[in-house]
JSON list of C-alpha atoms in Angstrom, two decimals:
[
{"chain": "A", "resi": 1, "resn": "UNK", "atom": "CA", "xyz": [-34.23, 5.56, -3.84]},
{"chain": "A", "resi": 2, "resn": "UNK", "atom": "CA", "xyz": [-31.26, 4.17, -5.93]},
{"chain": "A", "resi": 3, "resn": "UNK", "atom": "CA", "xyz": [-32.27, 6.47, -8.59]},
{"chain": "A", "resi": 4, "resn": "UNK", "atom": "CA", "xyz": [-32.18, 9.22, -6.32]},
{"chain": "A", "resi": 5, "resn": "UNK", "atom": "CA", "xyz": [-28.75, 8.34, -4.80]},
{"chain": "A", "resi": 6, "resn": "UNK", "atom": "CA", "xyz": [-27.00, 7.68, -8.59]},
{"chain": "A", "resi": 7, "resn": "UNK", "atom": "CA", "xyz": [-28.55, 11.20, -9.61]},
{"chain": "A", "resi": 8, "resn": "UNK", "atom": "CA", "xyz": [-26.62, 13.01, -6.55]},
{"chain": "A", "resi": 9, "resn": "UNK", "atom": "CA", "xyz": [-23.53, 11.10, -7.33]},
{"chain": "A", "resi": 10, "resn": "UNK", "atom": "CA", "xyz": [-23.41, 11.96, -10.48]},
{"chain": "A", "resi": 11, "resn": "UNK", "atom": "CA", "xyz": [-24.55, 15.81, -9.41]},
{"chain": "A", "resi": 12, "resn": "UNK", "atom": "CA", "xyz": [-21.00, 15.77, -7.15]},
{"chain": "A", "resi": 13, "resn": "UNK", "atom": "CA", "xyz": [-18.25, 16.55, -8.93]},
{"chain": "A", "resi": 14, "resn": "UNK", "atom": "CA", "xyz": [-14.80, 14.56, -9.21]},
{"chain": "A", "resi": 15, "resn": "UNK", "atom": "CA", "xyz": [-13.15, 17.78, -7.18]},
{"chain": "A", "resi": 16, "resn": "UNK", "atom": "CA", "xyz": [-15.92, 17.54, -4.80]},
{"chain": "A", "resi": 17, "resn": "UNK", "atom": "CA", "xyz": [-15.06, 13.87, -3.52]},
{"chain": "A", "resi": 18, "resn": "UNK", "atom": "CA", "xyz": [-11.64, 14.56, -3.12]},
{"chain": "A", "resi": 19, "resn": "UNK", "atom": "CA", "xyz": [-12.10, 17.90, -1.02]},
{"chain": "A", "resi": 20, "resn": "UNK", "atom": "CA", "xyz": [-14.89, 15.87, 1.24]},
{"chain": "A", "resi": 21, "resn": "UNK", "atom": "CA", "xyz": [-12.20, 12.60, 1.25]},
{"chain": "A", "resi": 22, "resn": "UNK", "atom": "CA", "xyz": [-9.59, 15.61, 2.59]},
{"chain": "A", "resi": 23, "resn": "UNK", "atom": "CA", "xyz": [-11.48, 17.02, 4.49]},
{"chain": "A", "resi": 24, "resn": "UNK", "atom": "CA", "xyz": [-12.66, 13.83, 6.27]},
{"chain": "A", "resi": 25, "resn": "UNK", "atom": "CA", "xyz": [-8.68, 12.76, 6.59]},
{"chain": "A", "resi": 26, "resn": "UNK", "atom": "CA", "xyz": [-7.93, 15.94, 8.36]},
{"chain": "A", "resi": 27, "resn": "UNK", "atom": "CA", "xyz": [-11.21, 15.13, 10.78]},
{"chain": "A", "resi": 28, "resn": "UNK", "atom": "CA", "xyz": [-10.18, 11.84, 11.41]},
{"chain": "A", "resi": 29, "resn": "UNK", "atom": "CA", "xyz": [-6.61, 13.14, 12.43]},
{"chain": "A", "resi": 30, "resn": "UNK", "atom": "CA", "xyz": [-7.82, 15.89, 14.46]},
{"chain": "A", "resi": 31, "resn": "UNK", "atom": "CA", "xyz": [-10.09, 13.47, 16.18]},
{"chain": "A", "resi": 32, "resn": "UNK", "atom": "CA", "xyz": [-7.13, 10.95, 16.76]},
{"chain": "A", "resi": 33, "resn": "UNK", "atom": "CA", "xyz": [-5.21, 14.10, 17.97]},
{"chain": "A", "resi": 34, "resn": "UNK", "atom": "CA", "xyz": [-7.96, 14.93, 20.09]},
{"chain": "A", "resi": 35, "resn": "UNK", "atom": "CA", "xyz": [-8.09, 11.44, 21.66]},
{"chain": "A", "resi": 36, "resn": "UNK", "atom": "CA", "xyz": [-4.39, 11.62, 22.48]},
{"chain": "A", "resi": 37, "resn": "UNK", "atom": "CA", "xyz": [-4.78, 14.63, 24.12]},
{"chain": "A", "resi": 38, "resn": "UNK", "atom": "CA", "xyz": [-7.62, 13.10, 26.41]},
{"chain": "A", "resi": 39, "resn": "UNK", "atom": "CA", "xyz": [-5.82, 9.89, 26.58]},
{"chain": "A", "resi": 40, "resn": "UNK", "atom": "CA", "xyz": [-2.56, 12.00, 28.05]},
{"chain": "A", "resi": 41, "resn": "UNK", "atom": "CA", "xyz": [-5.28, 14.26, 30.71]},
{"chain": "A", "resi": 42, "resn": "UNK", "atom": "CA", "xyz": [-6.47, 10.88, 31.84]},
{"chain": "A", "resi": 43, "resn": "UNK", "atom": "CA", "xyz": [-3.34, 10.13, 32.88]},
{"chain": "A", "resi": 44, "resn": "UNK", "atom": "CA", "xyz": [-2.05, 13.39, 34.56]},
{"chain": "A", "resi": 45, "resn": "UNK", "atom": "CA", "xyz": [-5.39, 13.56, 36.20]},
{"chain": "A", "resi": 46, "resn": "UNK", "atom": "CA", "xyz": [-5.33, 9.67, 37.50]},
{"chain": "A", "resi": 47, "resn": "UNK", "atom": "CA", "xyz": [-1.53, 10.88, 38.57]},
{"chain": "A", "resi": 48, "resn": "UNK", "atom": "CA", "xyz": [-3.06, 13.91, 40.10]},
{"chain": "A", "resi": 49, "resn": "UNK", "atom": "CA", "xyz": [-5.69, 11.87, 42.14]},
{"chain": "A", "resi": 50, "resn": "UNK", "atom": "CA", "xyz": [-3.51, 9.70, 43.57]},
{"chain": "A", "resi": 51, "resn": "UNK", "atom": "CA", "xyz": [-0.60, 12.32, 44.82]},
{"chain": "A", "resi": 52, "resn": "UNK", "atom": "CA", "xyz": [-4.13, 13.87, 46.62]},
{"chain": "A", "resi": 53, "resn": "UNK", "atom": "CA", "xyz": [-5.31, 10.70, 47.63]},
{"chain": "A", "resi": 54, "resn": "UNK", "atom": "CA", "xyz": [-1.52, 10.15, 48.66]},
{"chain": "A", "resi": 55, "resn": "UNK", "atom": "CA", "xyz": [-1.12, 13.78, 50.51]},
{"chain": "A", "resi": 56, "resn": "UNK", "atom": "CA", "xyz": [-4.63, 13.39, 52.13]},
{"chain": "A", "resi": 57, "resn": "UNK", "atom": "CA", "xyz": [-3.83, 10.19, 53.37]},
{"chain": "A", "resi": 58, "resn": "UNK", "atom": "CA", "xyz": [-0.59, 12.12, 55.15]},
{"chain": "A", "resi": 59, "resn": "UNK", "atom": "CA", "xyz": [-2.64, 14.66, 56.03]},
{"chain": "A", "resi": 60, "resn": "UNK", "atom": "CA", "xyz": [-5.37, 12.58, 57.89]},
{"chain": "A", "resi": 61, "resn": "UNK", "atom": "CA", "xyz": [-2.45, 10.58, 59.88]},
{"chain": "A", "resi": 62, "resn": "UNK", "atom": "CA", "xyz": [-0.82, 14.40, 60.80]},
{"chain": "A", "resi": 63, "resn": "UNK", "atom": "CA", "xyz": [-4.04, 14.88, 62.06]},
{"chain": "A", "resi": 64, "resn": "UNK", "atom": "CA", "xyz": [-5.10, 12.16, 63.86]},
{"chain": "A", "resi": 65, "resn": "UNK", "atom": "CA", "xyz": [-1.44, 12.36, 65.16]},
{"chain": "A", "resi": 66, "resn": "UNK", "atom": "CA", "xyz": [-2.09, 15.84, 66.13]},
{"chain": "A", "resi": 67, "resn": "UNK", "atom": "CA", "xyz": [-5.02, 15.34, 68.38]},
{"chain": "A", "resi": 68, "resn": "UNK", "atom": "CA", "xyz": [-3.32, 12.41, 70.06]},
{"chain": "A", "resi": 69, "resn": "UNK", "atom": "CA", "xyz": [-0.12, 14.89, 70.95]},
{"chain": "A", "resi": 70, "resn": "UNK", "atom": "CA", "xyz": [-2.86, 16.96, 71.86]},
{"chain": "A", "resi": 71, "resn": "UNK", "atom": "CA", "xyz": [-4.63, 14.57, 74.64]},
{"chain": "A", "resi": 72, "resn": "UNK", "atom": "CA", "xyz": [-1.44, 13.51, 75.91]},
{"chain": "A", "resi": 73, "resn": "UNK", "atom": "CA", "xyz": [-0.43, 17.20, 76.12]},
{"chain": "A", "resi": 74, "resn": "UNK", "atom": "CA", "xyz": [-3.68, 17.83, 77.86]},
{"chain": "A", "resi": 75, "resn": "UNK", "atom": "CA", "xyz": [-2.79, 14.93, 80.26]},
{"chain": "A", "resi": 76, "resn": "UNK", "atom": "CA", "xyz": [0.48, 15.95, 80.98]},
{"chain": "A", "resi": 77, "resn": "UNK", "atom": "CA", "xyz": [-0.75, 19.52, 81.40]},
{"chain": "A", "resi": 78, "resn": "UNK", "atom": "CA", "xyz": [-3.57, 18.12, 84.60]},
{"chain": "A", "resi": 79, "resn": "UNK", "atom": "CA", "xyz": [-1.09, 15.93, 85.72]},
{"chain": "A", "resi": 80, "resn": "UNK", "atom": "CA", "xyz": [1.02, 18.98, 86.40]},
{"chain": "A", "resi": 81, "resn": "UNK", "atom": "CA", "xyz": [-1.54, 20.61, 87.73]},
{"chain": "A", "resi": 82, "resn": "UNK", "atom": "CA", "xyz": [-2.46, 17.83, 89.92]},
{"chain": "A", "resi": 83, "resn": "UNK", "atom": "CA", "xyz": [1.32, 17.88, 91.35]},
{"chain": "A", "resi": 84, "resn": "UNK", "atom": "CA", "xyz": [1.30, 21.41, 91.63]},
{"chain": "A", "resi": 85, "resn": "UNK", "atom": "CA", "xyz": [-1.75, 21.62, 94.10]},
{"chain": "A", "resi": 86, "resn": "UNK", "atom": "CA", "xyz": [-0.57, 18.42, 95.42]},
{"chain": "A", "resi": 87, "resn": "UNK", "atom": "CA", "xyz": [2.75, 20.13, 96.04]},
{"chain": "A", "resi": 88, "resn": "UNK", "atom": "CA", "xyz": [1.31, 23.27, 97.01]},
{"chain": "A", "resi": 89, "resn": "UNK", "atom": "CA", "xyz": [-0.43, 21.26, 100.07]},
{"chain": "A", "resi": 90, "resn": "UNK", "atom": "CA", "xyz": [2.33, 19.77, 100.81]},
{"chain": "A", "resi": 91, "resn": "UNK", "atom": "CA", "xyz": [4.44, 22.54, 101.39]},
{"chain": "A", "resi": 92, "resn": "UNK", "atom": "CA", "xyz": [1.20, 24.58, 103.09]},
{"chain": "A", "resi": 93, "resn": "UNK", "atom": "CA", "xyz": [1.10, 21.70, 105.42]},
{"chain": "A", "resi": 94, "resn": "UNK", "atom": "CA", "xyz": [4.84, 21.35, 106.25]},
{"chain": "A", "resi": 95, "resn": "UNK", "atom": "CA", "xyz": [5.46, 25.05, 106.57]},
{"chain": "A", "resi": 96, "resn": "UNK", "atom": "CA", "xyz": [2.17, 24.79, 109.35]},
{"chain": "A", "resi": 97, "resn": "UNK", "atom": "CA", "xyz": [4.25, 21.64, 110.77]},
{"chain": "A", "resi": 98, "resn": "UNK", "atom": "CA", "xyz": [7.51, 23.67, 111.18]},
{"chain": "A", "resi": 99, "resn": "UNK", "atom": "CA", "xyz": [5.99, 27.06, 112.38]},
{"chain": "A", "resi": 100, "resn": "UNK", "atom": "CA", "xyz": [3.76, 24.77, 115.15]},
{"chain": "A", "resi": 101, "resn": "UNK", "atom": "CA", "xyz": [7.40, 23.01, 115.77]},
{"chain": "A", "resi": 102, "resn": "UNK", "atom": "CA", "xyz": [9.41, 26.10, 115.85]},
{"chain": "A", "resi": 103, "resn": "UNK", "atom": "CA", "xyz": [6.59, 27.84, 118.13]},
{"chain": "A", "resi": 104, "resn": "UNK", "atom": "CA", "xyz": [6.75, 24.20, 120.86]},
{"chain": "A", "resi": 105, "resn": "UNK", "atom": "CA", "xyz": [10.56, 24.68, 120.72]},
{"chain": "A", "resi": 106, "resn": "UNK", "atom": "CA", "xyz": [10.53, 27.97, 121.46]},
{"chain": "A", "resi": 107, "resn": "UNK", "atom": "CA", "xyz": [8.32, 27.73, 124.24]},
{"chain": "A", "resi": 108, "resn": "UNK", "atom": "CA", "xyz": [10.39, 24.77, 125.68]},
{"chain": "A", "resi": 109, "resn": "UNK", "atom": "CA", "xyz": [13.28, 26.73, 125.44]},
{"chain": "A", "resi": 110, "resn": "UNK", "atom": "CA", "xyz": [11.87, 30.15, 127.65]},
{"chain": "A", "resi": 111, "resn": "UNK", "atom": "CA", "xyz": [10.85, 27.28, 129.89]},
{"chain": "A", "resi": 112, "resn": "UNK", "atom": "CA", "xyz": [14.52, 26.05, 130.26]},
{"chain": "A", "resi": 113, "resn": "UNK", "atom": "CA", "xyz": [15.41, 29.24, 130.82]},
{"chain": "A", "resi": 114, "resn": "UNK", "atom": "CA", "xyz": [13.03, 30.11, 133.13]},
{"chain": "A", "resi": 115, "resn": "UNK", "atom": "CA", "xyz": [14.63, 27.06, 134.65]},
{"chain": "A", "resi": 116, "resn": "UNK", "atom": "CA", "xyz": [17.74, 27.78, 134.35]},
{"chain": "A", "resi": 117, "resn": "UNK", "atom": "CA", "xyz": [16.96, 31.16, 135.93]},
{"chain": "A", "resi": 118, "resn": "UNK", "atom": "CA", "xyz": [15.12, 30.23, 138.74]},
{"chain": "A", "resi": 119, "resn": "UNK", "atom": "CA", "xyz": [18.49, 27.51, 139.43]},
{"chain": "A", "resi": 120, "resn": "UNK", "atom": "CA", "xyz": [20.51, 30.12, 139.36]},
{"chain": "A", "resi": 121, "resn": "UNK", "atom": "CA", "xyz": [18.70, 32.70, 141.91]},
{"chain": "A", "resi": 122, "resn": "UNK", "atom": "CA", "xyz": [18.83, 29.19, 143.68]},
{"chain": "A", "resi": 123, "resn": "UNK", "atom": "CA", "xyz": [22.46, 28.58, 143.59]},
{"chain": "A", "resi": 124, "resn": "UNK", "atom": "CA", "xyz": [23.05, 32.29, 144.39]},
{"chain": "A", "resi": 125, "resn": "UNK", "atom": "CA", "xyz": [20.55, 31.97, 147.32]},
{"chain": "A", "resi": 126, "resn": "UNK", "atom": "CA", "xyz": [22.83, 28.71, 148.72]},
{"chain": "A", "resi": 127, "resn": "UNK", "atom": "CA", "xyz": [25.68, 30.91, 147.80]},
{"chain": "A", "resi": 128, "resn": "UNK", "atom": "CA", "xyz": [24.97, 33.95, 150.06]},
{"chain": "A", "resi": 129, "resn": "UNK", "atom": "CA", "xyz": [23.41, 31.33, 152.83]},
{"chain": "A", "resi": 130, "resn": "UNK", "atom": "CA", "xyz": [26.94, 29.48, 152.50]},
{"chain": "A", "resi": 131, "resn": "UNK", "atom": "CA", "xyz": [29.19, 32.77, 153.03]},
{"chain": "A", "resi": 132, "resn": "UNK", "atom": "CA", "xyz": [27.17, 34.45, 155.58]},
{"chain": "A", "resi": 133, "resn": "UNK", "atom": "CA", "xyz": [27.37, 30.75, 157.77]},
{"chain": "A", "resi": 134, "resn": "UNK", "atom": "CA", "xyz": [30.61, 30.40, 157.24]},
{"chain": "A", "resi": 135, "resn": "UNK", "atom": "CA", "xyz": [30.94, 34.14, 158.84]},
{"chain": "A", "resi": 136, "resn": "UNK", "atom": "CA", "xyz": [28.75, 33.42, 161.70]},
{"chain": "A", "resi": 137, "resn": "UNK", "atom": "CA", "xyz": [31.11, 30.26, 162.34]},
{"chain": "A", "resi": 138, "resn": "UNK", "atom": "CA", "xyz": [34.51, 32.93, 162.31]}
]
């Protein structure tokens, strides 16, 4: 084996070794360029994670934020509705109160006149009973 290894040494030419001792310079920078190019992705893609780690974040708070607008809108919306038929009733059943109260006064008051009618046939009656006895007496 050591013969084998001095016989290919001597086999590779002076011109040789310095082309392969080039050649593996220029590797070794392009490698370390290469690293410093992964190095410097690395780092925009750890900054890039964390501004979407950062944005979903604010995204899942919009949303959860969202949905509880939502139920309180939803609330708000059968609480309204709850008034409205609530109100609805209300009025239904006031408007029946008035129109039953409206009908008892009006009744009351063709009774009065009937009253008041039948007083004054009365007082007309006393009236002509009056004058014709105070004729009779003349």
């Amino acid at each position: 084996n050591g013969k084998t290894y001095s016989n290919l040494i001597e086999l590779i030419s002076e011109s040789d070794l310095t082309r392969e001792q080039e050649i593996r310079r220029d590797l070794v920078k392009q490698m370390c360029i290469l690293k410093d190019r992964v190095h410097r992705a690395d780092g925009k893609a750890n900054t890039l994670n964390t501004k979407y780690n950062r944005t979903l974040d604010v995204v899942n708070k919009l949303r959860d934020e969202r949905q509880k607008h939502n139920r309180v809108l939803a609330e708000c919306k059968a609480e309204a509705e709850r008034l409205r038929v609530g109100s609805k009733y209300e009025l239904e059943t006031t408007r029946s109160s008035y129109d039953e109260q409206l009908k008892r006064l009006t009744e009351h008051m063709v009774s009065l006149k009937e009253g008041i009618e039948e007083k004054d046939n009365l007082v007309q009656h006393l009236r002509s009973k009056v004058a014709s006895l105070e004729v009779n007496e003349l």
